[in-house]
Amino acid sequence: MVTTKVTESEKKGPVTYWAKEKVLCKVCNKEFTQEVMHKGGGRMIAGPLTDELHRVFEPSKKFGRVFPPIYEVGCCPHCHTALYWKDFVDIKDEATLARLYEDEDKRVATVENLFPYYNLTDNRSLYDGAAMYYMALLCYEKVDIGYAPTFKRGQICLRLAWMCKDLDLLCPGHNFEYVAQVFYRKALFFYQQTLINETGRIESIEPVSNFGPDIDKNYGYDGVIYITGLLEYKYGQKKDLELRLKRLDEHKKAIARIFGLGKSSKEKPGPLLELAKSLYDKLGKELSSNNILNQDD
């Protein structure tokens, strides 16, 4: 789909380093080196927080534009297994490892169809990072539910959407904006399924250490509920109006219960509360314009 690789030529300093300790990939039993982003030194200049809880980092004169989330995923250059770094240690299930090993050719072909010419051994660019995240998305399809793969796929899709939007700004005309919309819709599906699986005790989110969705702050399970409602509002289907309004009504009530909105006086501090209030009002406005009356719990 894309025939030219996007590089970050604006990088003018040592943004990352290679860790001394090697990472062991349990899928192929080979080691590889982890690229780690330096902290401090003006590399990460925090900008605004979007309604999707995405922290925008401003470019600096010395280091240029940086994309910190791309370093949260690792990809073994030997067998193309891509996971969050912690899962290279935590995942020990033999059936999962076997599935990942057997699926290598298929996922490589899938990733190359969307992100050809990516590199797994040099300092990664935003383009390489997006390819690794897509590889990780395919890998988590094969991971046992004991490691909470559904939520991780949702978070990965959301971050991929952000990366593709950034790629579209850096390299317009390659359909990255369209790809971003696809990943937003996939993120909505996995976030919804996460809530269904958790409430139905099908798949626990207990193994998740950081719900993000970005890397600067952990908004916890409340953040999952908020993001699910926001994604439904912004990227949910609109062909079936009755179904859309039903889902928006459910999300409005869930947000009211969690964040103490509507009739409750309960409060939760921080930016998430303000964003939740804003979403609550937007949901209410769309429901009222379609003559849907709500009774919040």
Short mmCIF file of C-alpha atoms in Angstrom, two decimals:
data_model
loop_
_atom_site.label_atom_id
_atom_site.label_comp_id
_atom_site.label_asym_id
_atom_site.label_seq_id
_atom_site.Cartn_x
_atom_site.Cartn_y
_atom_site.Cartn_z
CA MET A 1 0.00 0.00 0.00
CA VAL A 2 2.82 2.41 0.88
CA THR A 3 5.90 2.38 -1.34
CA THR A 4 8.13 4.84 0.51
CA LYS A 5 9.46 4.57 4.03
CA VAL A 6 8.95 7.51 6.35
CA THR A 7 12.05 8.47 8.33
CA GLU A 8 12.46 10.98 11.12
CA SER A 9 15.12 13.18 9.57
CA GLU A 10 14.32 15.89 12.07
CA LYS A 11 15.96 13.87 14.85
CA LYS A 12 19.15 15.69 15.75
CA GLY A 13 20.26 14.01 18.94
CA PRO A 14 20.50 10.67 20.78
CA VAL A 15 16.85 10.01 21.47
CA THR A 16 17.38 6.34 22.34
CA TYR A 17 20.04 3.88 23.46
CA TRP A 18 20.46 0.12 23.22
CA ALA A 19 20.06 -1.71 26.51
CA LYS A 20 23.04 -3.78 27.64
CA GLU A 21 20.88 -6.67 28.80
CA LYS A 22 19.50 -8.74 25.95
CA VAL A 23 15.86 -9.77 25.66
CA LEU A 24 15.18 -13.49 25.30
CA CYS A 25 12.39 -14.35 22.89
CA LYS A 26 10.78 -17.52 24.23
CA VAL A 27 9.15 -18.20 20.86
CA CYS A 28 12.41 -18.83 18.99
CA ASN A 29 14.80 -18.97 22.00
CA LYS A 30 17.04 -16.26 20.53
CA GLU A 31 18.14 -12.97 22.05
CA PHE A 32 17.82 -9.47 20.66
CA THR A 33 18.56 -5.95 21.85
CA GLN A 34 15.99 -3.57 23.29
CA GLU A 35 15.89 0.03 22.13
CA VAL A 36 15.07 2.33 25.03
CA MET A 37 14.18 6.00 24.94
CA HIS A 38 16.28 8.38 27.02
CA LYS A 39 14.34 10.22 29.72
CA GLY A 40 14.67 13.93 30.35
CA GLY A 41 17.05 16.34 28.67
CA GLY A 42 14.25 18.09 26.83
CA ARG A 43 13.43 15.09 24.67
CA MET A 44 9.79 14.93 25.75
CA ILE A 45 8.07 18.31 25.85
CA ALA A 46 4.53 17.56 26.98
CA GLY A 47 1.87 19.28 24.94
CA PRO A 48 -1.92 19.11 25.18
CA LEU A 49 -3.96 16.08 26.24
CA THR A 50 -6.55 15.16 23.62
CA ASP A 51 -10.06 13.93 24.37
CA GLU A 52 -8.71 10.43 23.58
CA LEU A 53 -6.29 10.74 26.54
CA HIS A 54 -3.44 10.99 24.05
CA ARG A 55 -0.52 13.15 25.15
CA VAL A 56 0.88 15.20 22.29
CA PHE A 57 4.62 15.88 22.58
CA GLU A 58 5.96 19.09 21.09
CA PRO A 59 9.09 18.99 18.89
CA SER A 60 12.27 20.45 20.35
CA LYS A 61 15.03 22.28 18.48
CA LYS A 62 17.65 19.78 19.64
CA PHE A 63 15.84 16.46 19.24
CA GLY A 64 13.07 17.22 16.79
CA ARG A 65 9.74 15.41 17.02
CA VAL A 66 9.64 12.29 19.18
CA PHE A 67 6.99 9.58 19.49
CA PRO A 68 7.52 7.90 22.90
CA PRO A 69 4.83 5.18 22.57
CA ILE A 70 6.66 3.49 19.69
CA TYR A 71 9.29 2.18 22.13
CA GLU A 72 6.78 0.37 24.35
CA VAL A 73 6.59 -2.64 22.02
CA GLY A 74 9.43 -4.94 21.06
CA CYS A 75 9.71 -7.14 17.99
CA CYS A 76 12.08 -10.08 17.74
CA PRO A 77 14.01 -9.73 14.46
CA HIS A 78 14.48 -13.50 14.29
CA CYS A 79 10.86 -14.74 14.42
CA HIS A 80 8.84 -11.51 14.20
CA THR A 81 7.13 -11.98 17.56
CA ALA A 82 6.01 -8.54 18.77
CA LEU A 83 4.73 -7.91 22.28
CA TYR A 84 4.79 -5.35 25.04
CA TRP A 85 8.23 -5.71 26.63
CA LYS A 86 6.83 -7.09 29.89
CA ASP A 87 5.12 -9.93 28.04
CA PHE A 88 8.41 -11.21 26.65
CA VAL A 89 9.06 -12.13 30.29
CA ASP A 90 5.55 -12.94 31.50
CA ILE A 91 4.19 -15.13 28.71
CA LYS A 92 5.31 -18.70 29.32
CA ASP A 93 2.30 -20.64 28.08
CA GLU A 94 3.64 -23.28 25.72
CA ALA A 95 0.51 -23.36 23.55
CA THR A 96 0.72 -19.59 23.06
CA LEU A 97 4.40 -19.77 22.16
CA ALA A 98 3.73 -22.55 19.66
CA ARG A 99 0.92 -20.60 18.00
CA LEU A 100 3.14 -17.54 17.67
CA TYR A 101 5.93 -19.61 16.14
CA GLU A 102 3.63 -21.25 13.60
CA ASP A 103 1.99 -17.96 12.59
CA GLU A 104 5.17 -16.06 11.69
CA ASP A 105 4.92 -16.19 7.88
CA LYS A 106 1.28 -15.15 7.88
CA ARG A 107 1.70 -12.12 10.13
CA VAL A 108 4.85 -10.96 8.32
CA ALA A 109 2.97 -11.00 5.02
CA THR A 110 0.06 -9.11 6.59
CA VAL A 111 2.29 -6.40 8.06
CA GLU A 112 4.31 -6.01 4.86
CA ASN A 113 1.09 -5.41 2.96
CA LEU A 114 0.43 -2.30 5.05
CA PHE A 115 3.94 -1.28 6.16
CA PRO A 116 6.50 -2.51 3.60
CA TYR A 117 10.21 -1.84 4.12
CA TYR A 118 10.06 -1.60 7.90
CA ASN A 119 13.26 -2.20 9.87
CA LEU A 120 13.65 -4.19 13.09
CA THR A 121 17.33 -3.71 13.85
CA ASP A 122 18.16 0.00 13.39
CA ASN A 123 16.92 2.96 15.45
CA ARG A 124 13.22 2.86 14.83
CA SER A 125 11.28 5.57 13.06
CA LEU A 126 7.60 6.27 13.59
CA TYR A 127 6.96 4.11 10.54
CA ASP A 128 8.94 1.19 12.02
CA GLY A 129 7.14 1.65 15.33
CA ALA A 130 3.75 1.47 13.65
CA ALA A 131 4.79 -1.71 11.84
CA MET A 132 5.88 -3.27 15.15
CA TYR A 133 2.60 -2.33 16.78
CA TYR A 134 0.69 -3.91 13.90
CA MET A 135 2.84 -7.03 14.28
CA ALA A 136 1.98 -7.03 18.00
CA LEU A 137 -1.72 -6.71 17.23
CA LEU A 138 -1.51 -9.88 15.14
CA CYS A 139 0.56 -11.64 17.80
CA TYR A 140 -1.96 -10.97 20.56
CA GLU A 141 -4.56 -12.79 18.46
CA LYS A 142 -2.63 -15.94 19.39
CA VAL A 143 -2.06 -15.16 23.08
CA ASP A 144 -3.98 -17.03 25.80
CA ILE A 145 -6.76 -15.08 27.52
CA GLY A 146 -4.87 -15.40 30.80
CA TYR A 147 -2.68 -12.52 29.62
CA ALA A 148 -5.58 -10.13 28.84
CA PRO A 149 -4.98 -9.99 25.06
CA THR A 150 -8.34 -8.37 24.27
CA PHE A 151 -7.59 -5.18 26.16
CA LYS A 152 -4.04 -5.09 24.81
CA ARG A 153 -5.35 -5.35 21.25
CA GLY A 154 -7.68 -2.45 21.94
CA GLN A 155 -4.89 -0.29 23.35
CA ILE A 156 -2.60 -1.24 20.46
CA CYS A 157 -5.28 -0.32 17.90
CA LEU A 158 -5.86 3.03 19.55
CA ARG A 159 -2.15 3.84 19.56
CA LEU A 160 -1.88 2.64 15.96
CA ALA A 161 -4.63 5.09 15.02
CA TRP A 162 -2.62 7.91 16.63
CA MET A 163 0.54 6.81 14.84
CA CYS A 164 -1.19 6.64 11.49
CA LYS A 165 -2.57 10.15 11.95
CA ASP A 166 0.98 11.35 12.68
CA LEU A 167 2.27 9.44 9.64
CA ASP A 168 -0.36 11.17 7.52
CA LEU A 169 0.99 14.55 8.68
CA LEU A 170 4.59 13.52 7.98
CA CYS A 171 3.87 11.74 4.72
CA PRO A 172 0.52 12.83 3.22
CA GLY A 173 -1.01 11.09 0.26
CA HIS A 174 -0.44 7.50 1.39
CA ASN A 175 -3.87 6.81 2.87
CA PHE A 176 -2.65 6.81 6.48
CA GLU A 177 -5.67 8.84 7.56
CA TYR A 178 -7.95 6.13 6.18
CA VAL A 179 -5.89 3.45 7.96
CA ALA A 180 -6.21 5.44 11.19
CA GLN A 181 -9.99 5.34 10.93
CA VAL A 182 -9.85 1.56 10.47
CA PHE A 183 -7.78 1.19 13.63
CA TYR A 184 -10.12 3.48 15.57
CA ARG A 185 -13.03 1.20 14.70
CA LYS A 186 -11.00 -1.87 15.64
CA ALA A 187 -10.11 -0.20 18.94
CA LEU A 188 -13.81 0.39 19.63
CA PHE A 189 -14.54 -3.31 19.06
CA PHE A 190 -11.79 -4.51 21.40
CA TYR A 191 -12.57 -1.97 24.12
CA GLN A 192 -16.23 -3.02 24.01
CA GLN A 193 -15.24 -6.68 24.13
CA THR A 194 -12.93 -5.98 27.07
CA LEU A 195 -15.86 -4.67 29.12
CA ILE A 196 -18.07 -7.59 28.06
CA ASN A 197 -15.37 -10.13 28.93
CA GLU A 198 -14.59 -8.52 32.28
CA THR A 199 -18.19 -8.17 33.46
CA GLY A 200 -19.00 -11.68 32.20
CA ARG A 201 -15.89 -13.10 33.90
CA ILE A 202 -14.72 -14.47 30.58
CA GLU A 203 -11.35 -12.74 30.50
CA SER A 204 -9.89 -10.86 33.44
CA ILE A 205 -8.03 -7.57 33.07
CA GLU A 206 -6.06 -8.29 36.24
CA PRO A 207 -2.81 -8.98 34.29
CA VAL A 208 -2.88 -5.42 32.89
CA SER A 209 -0.44 -3.23 34.81
CA ASN A 210 -1.09 0.03 32.98
CA PHE A 211 -4.35 0.88 31.22
CA GLY A 212 -2.92 4.05 29.69
CA PRO A 213 -4.17 4.49 27.04
CA ASP A 214 -1.04 6.58 26.42
CA ILE A 215 2.26 6.23 28.26
CA ASP A 216 2.20 9.38 30.42
CA LYS A 217 -0.55 8.41 32.87
CA ASN A 218 -2.53 5.35 33.90
CA TYR A 219 -6.24 6.24 33.88
CA GLY A 220 -7.23 2.79 35.10
CA TYR A 221 -10.50 1.00 34.54
CA ASP A 222 -12.40 4.32 34.63
CA GLY A 223 -10.35 5.31 31.61
CA VAL A 224 -11.39 2.13 29.80
CA ILE A 225 -15.07 2.96 30.36
CA TYR A 226 -14.53 6.53 29.22
CA ILE A 227 -12.55 5.58 26.10
CA THR A 228 -15.15 2.99 25.11
CA GLY A 229 -17.91 5.60 25.29
CA LEU A 230 -15.82 8.17 23.43
CA LEU A 231 -14.92 5.76 20.64
CA GLU A 232 -18.58 4.80 20.26
CA TYR A 233 -19.54 8.47 20.03
CA LYS A 234 -16.80 9.39 17.54
CA TYR A 235 -16.27 6.24 15.49
CA GLY A 236 -19.28 4.00 16.11
CA GLN A 237 -21.58 2.94 13.29
CA LYS A 238 -24.24 5.44 12.19
CA LYS A 239 -26.25 3.44 9.65
CA ASP A 240 -28.58 1.96 12.25
CA LEU A 241 -29.76 5.02 14.19
CA GLU A 242 -31.84 3.08 16.69
CA LEU A 243 -28.88 0.87 17.60
CA ARG A 244 -26.55 3.86 17.81
CA LEU A 245 -28.85 5.74 20.19
CA LYS A 246 -29.28 2.64 22.33
CA ARG A 247 -25.53 2.29 22.70
CA LEU A 248 -24.99 5.99 23.36
CA ASP A 249 -27.65 5.87 26.06
CA GLU A 250 -25.89 2.92 27.71
CA HIS A 251 -22.56 4.72 27.64
CA LYS A 252 -24.10 7.89 29.05
CA LYS A 253 -25.49 5.99 32.01
CA ALA A 254 -22.20 4.15 32.56
CA ILE A 255 -20.25 7.41 32.55
CA ALA A 256 -22.75 8.98 34.96
CA ARG A 257 -22.33 6.07 37.40
CA ILE A 258 -18.55 5.94 37.23
CA PHE A 259 -17.81 9.66 37.30
CA GLY A 260 -20.63 10.85 39.55
CA LEU A 261 -22.38 12.93 36.90
CA GLY A 262 -26.04 13.71 36.49
CA LYS A 263 -27.92 13.26 39.76
CA SER A 264 -24.91 12.14 41.80
CA SER A 265 -22.53 14.47 43.63
CA LYS A 266 -19.60 12.07 43.59
CA GLU A 267 -16.43 13.53 42.08
CA LYS A 268 -13.16 12.22 40.72
CA PRO A 269 -10.34 14.72 40.32
CA GLY A 270 -8.10 15.22 37.33
CA PRO A 271 -8.47 15.79 33.58
CA LEU A 272 -10.43 12.56 33.13
CA LEU A 273 -13.35 14.02 35.09
CA GLU A 274 -13.53 17.10 32.89
CA LEU A 275 -13.33 15.03 29.72
CA ALA A 276 -16.01 12.69 31.07
CA LYS A 277 -18.28 15.66 31.75
CA SER A 278 -17.74 16.91 28.22
CA LEU A 279 -18.53 13.50 26.73
CA TYR A 280 -21.59 13.14 28.98
CA ASP A 281 -22.92 16.45 27.64
CA LYS A 282 -22.25 15.47 24.03
CA LEU A 283 -24.02 12.15 24.46
CA GLY A 284 -26.97 13.89 26.10
CA LYS A 285 -27.17 16.43 23.29
CA GLU A 286 -27.28 13.79 20.56
CA LEU A 287 -29.84 11.73 22.48
CA SER A 288 -32.06 14.77 23.14
CA SER A 289 -31.89 15.87 19.49
CA ASN A 290 -33.30 12.47 18.58
CA ASN A 291 -36.03 12.67 21.25
CA ILE A 292 -34.50 10.03 23.47
CA LEU A 293 -35.18 10.66 27.15
CA ASN A 294 -32.72 9.22 29.65
CA GLN A 295 -33.04 8.32 33.28
CA ASP A 296 -29.55 8.02 34.75
CA ASP A 297 -28.94 5.62 37.57
#
